[in-house]
Amino acid sequence: MTEAENKDYTKVDLEREDKGSKARQMLGMKGASQAKNIWQIRLQLMKPITWIPLIWGVVCGAASSGGYVWSVEHFLIALACMFMSGPMLTGYTQTINDFYDRDIDAINEPYRPIPSGAITIPQVVTQIIVLLIGGIAIAYGLDVWAGHDFPVLTCLAIGGSFVSYIYSAPPLKLKQNGWLGNYALGSSYIALPWWAGHALFGQLNWTIVVLTLIYSMAGLGIAVVNDFKSVEGDRTLGLKSLPVMFGITTAAWICVIMIDVFQAGMGLYLVSIHKNLYAAILFLLIIPQITFQDMYFLRNPLENDVKYQASAQPFLVLGMLVLGLAIGNS
């Protein structure tokens, strides 16, 4: 290969790397480049990649309610609930988490907006307030649309925002405790948006509340995956994440066992209410999940965390929808 051809290949590789870095920047993923535009920086703080589970949780809740119908009105209302759960309140959660984690990020991810100095503290505080108030306002508007005597969606928005605050902020800072913090995060991924979607189109009941809180133990497993990228900083600052407490290998096993066992538990629940077809689909979804866990995550969780999430997690979230549809049709 000539020197000119080598230069061409190098240029192509650099362009690909730059595009990938910019994509990670916009999604708020590890390995991102630094943004320069203030709105890109604000978006990076909100970590759009983390909105997806919350948006999906609303879909599952709407499915389990049995009250969602395919109409323009219901579709737009569902979109408003997704916007509240995803960009607004998850954006608030991620921004406030970055605000209180700026010392950790200075070690683990110095390119993040706050430790890099790309955005000022007053700008971050303003973003937190706007997202919080905006999310609660949308929740109230959804309560009005649904005709709720008790503002259940508003209360869920306020309660979830409070959990987000104590998860990140001292003195409680739940994330310092690997079990409690990850369960708080897991229930925020699964239970809270599910309750919102269900309450919007139906009547929230204790069966749904308890079932989704149990299912959130699988969400705890999802939350553990995010801890592997921060092991160095967590250990330095004394945060007791599961990888720090138990070591990389054991924590990886805890993660996959929590996900698979509680996914299977939902399948057994469906069998108990005689939804055998849905249960069979749910059990089948666990097989590729276990396969990818073995291929990627268990072999090298530090290097393959993102690859694992992309390959295995879709089967978990599809299982959530299967459960929601089964309940909605029961």
JSON list of N, CA and C in Angstrom, two decimals, residues 40 52 65 74 95 116 130 136 142 157 166 187 190 200 204 218 234 241 246 258 286:
[
{"chain": "A", "resi": 40, "resn": "GLN", "atom": "N", "xyz": [-26.35, 21.96, 22.25]},
{"chain": "A", "resi": 40, "resn": "GLN", "atom": "CA", "xyz": [-25.81, 20.61, 22.21]},
{"chain": "A", "resi": 40, "resn": "GLN", "atom": "C", "xyz": [-25.28, 20.19, 23.57]},
{"chain": "A", "resi": 52, "resn": "ILE", "atom": "N", "xyz": [-35.03, 6.44, 26.58]},
{"chain": "A", "resi": 52, "resn": "ILE", "atom": "CA", "xyz": [-35.72, 5.34, 25.90]},
{"chain": "A", "resi": 52, "resn": "ILE", "atom": "C", "xyz": [-36.46, 4.42, 26.87]},
{"chain": "A", "resi": 65, "resn": "SER", "atom": "N", "xyz": [-53.15, -0.87, 30.73]},
{"chain": "A", "resi": 65, "resn": "SER", "atom": "CA", "xyz": [-54.37, -0.20, 31.21]},
{"chain": "A", "resi": 65, "resn": "SER", "atom": "C", "xyz": [-55.62, -0.77, 30.56]},
{"chain": "A", "resi": 74, "resn": "HIS", "atom": "N", "xyz": [-55.62, 10.00, 21.59]},
{"chain": "A", "resi": 74, "resn": "HIS", "atom": "CA", "xyz": [-54.87, 9.15, 22.51]},
{"chain": "A", "resi": 74, "resn": "HIS", "atom": "C", "xyz": [-53.38, 9.09, 22.14]},
{"chain": "A", "resi": 95, "resn": "THR", "atom": "N", "xyz": [-29.44, 15.67, 34.49]},
{"chain": "A", "resi": 95, "resn": "THR", "atom": "CA", "xyz": [-28.74, 16.94, 34.70]},
{"chain": "A", "resi": 95, "resn": "THR", "atom": "C", "xyz": [-28.36, 17.11, 36.17]},
{"chain": "A", "resi": 116, "resn": "SER", "atom": "N", "xyz": [-15.63, 19.71, 32.27]},
{"chain": "A", "resi": 116, "resn": "SER", "atom": "CA", "xyz": [-14.82, 20.29, 31.20]},
{"chain": "A", "resi": 116, "resn": "SER", "atom": "C", "xyz": [-14.94, 21.82, 31.15]},
{"chain": "A", "resi": 130, "resn": "VAL", "atom": "N", "xyz": [-35.96, 24.48, 35.01]},
{"chain": "A", "resi": 130, "resn": "VAL", "atom": "CA", "xyz": [-36.87, 24.52, 33.86]},
{"chain": "A", "resi": 130, "resn": "VAL", "atom": "C", "xyz": [-37.41, 23.13, 33.55]},
{"chain": "A", "resi": 136, "resn": "ILE", "atom": "N", "xyz": [-43.52, 18.73, 35.63]},
{"chain": "A", "resi": 136, "resn": "ILE", "atom": "CA", "xyz": [-44.66, 18.71, 36.56]},
{"chain": "A", "resi": 136, "resn": "ILE", "atom": "C", "xyz": [-45.87, 19.39, 35.92]},
{"chain": "A", "resi": 142, "resn": "LEU", "atom": "N", "xyz": [-51.98, 16.55, 31.97]},
{"chain": "A", "resi": 142, "resn": "LEU", "atom": "CA", "xyz": [-52.46, 15.20, 31.67]},
{"chain": "A", "resi": 142, "resn": "LEU", "atom": "C", "xyz": [-53.52, 14.76, 32.67]},
{"chain": "A", "resi": 157, "resn": "ALA", "atom": "N", "xyz": [-45.05, 12.55, 39.17]},
{"chain": "A", "resi": 157, "resn": "ALA", "atom": "CA", "xyz": [-43.97, 13.41, 38.68]},
{"chain": "A", "resi": 157, "resn": "ALA", "atom": "C", "xyz": [-43.19, 14.03, 39.84]},
{"chain": "A", "resi": 166, "resn": "ILE", "atom": "N", "xyz": [-32.84, 12.73, 45.78]},
{"chain": "A", "resi": 166, "resn": "ILE", "atom": "CA", "xyz": [-32.14, 12.05, 46.89]},
{"chain": "A", "resi": 166, "resn": "ILE", "atom": "C", "xyz": [-31.22, 10.95, 46.37]},
{"chain": "A", "resi": 187, "resn": "SER", "atom": "N", "xyz": [-36.42, 1.09, 39.51]},
{"chain": "A", "resi": 187, "resn": "SER", "atom": "CA", "xyz": [-37.86, 1.36, 39.62]},
{"chain": "A", "resi": 187, "resn": "SER", "atom": "C", "xyz": [-38.24, 2.62, 38.85]},
{"chain": "A", "resi": 190, "resn": "ILE", "atom": "N", "xyz": [-38.64, 1.39, 35.25]},
{"chain": "A", "resi": 190, "resn": "ILE", "atom": "CA", "xyz": [-39.74, 0.48, 34.94]},
{"chain": "A", "resi": 190, "resn": "ILE", "atom": "C", "xyz": [-41.05, 0.92, 35.59]},
{"chain": "A", "resi": 200, "resn": "LEU", "atom": "N", "xyz": [-52.89, 7.11, 33.08]},
{"chain": "A", "resi": 200, "resn": "LEU", "atom": "CA", "xyz": [-53.38, 8.05, 32.07]},
{"chain": "A", "resi": 200, "resn": "LEU", "atom": "C", "xyz": [-54.58, 7.49, 31.31]},
{"chain": "A", "resi": 204, "resn": "LEU", "atom": "N", "xyz": [-55.11, 3.07, 37.96]},
{"chain": "A", "resi": 204, "resn": "LEU", "atom": "CA", "xyz": [-53.95, 2.48, 38.60]},
{"chain": "A", "resi": 204, "resn": "LEU", "atom": "C", "xyz": [-54.40, 1.68, 39.82]},
{"chain": "A", "resi": 218, "resn": "ALA", "atom": "N", "xyz": [-35.45, -6.40, 38.05]},
{"chain": "A", "resi": 218, "resn": "ALA", "atom": "CA", "xyz": [-34.72, -6.57, 36.79]},
{"chain": "A", "resi": 218, "resn": "ALA", "atom": "C", "xyz": [-34.09, -5.24, 36.37]},
{"chain": "A", "resi": 234, "resn": "ASP", "atom": "N", "xyz": [-15.65, 5.75, 41.37]},
{"chain": "A", "resi": 234, "resn": "ASP", "atom": "CA", "xyz": [-16.43, 5.32, 42.54]},
{"chain": "A", "resi": 234, "resn": "ASP", "atom": "C", "xyz": [-15.51, 4.83, 43.66]},
{"chain": "A", "resi": 241, "resn": "SER", "atom": "N", "xyz": [-20.68, 1.15, 44.87]},
{"chain": "A", "resi": 241, "resn": "SER", "atom": "CA", "xyz": [-21.38, 0.50, 43.77]},
{"chain": "A", "resi": 241, "resn": "SER", "atom": "C", "xyz": [-21.12, -0.99, 43.85]},
{"chain": "A", "resi": 246, "resn": "PHE", "atom": "N", "xyz": [-18.24, -5.89, 45.25]},
{"chain": "A", "resi": 246, "resn": "PHE", "atom": "CA", "xyz": [-18.10, -7.32, 45.02]},
{"chain": "A", "resi": 246, "resn": "PHE", "atom": "C", "xyz": [-17.04, -7.69, 43.98]},
{"chain": "A", "resi": 258, "resn": "MET", "atom": "N", "xyz": [-30.17, -11.01, 38.18]},
{"chain": "A", "resi": 258, "resn": "MET", "atom": "CA", "xyz": [-31.32, -10.19, 38.54]},
{"chain": "A", "resi": 258, "resn": "MET", "atom": "C", "xyz": [-32.24, -9.99, 37.34]},
{"chain": "A", "resi": 286, "resn": "ILE", "atom": "N", "xyz": [-36.08, -14.63, 26.83]},
{"chain": "A", "resi": 286, "resn": "ILE", "atom": "CA", "xyz": [-34.96, -14.74, 27.77]},
{"chain": "A", "resi": 286, "resn": "ILE", "atom": "C", "xyz": [-33.78, -15.48, 27.14]}
]
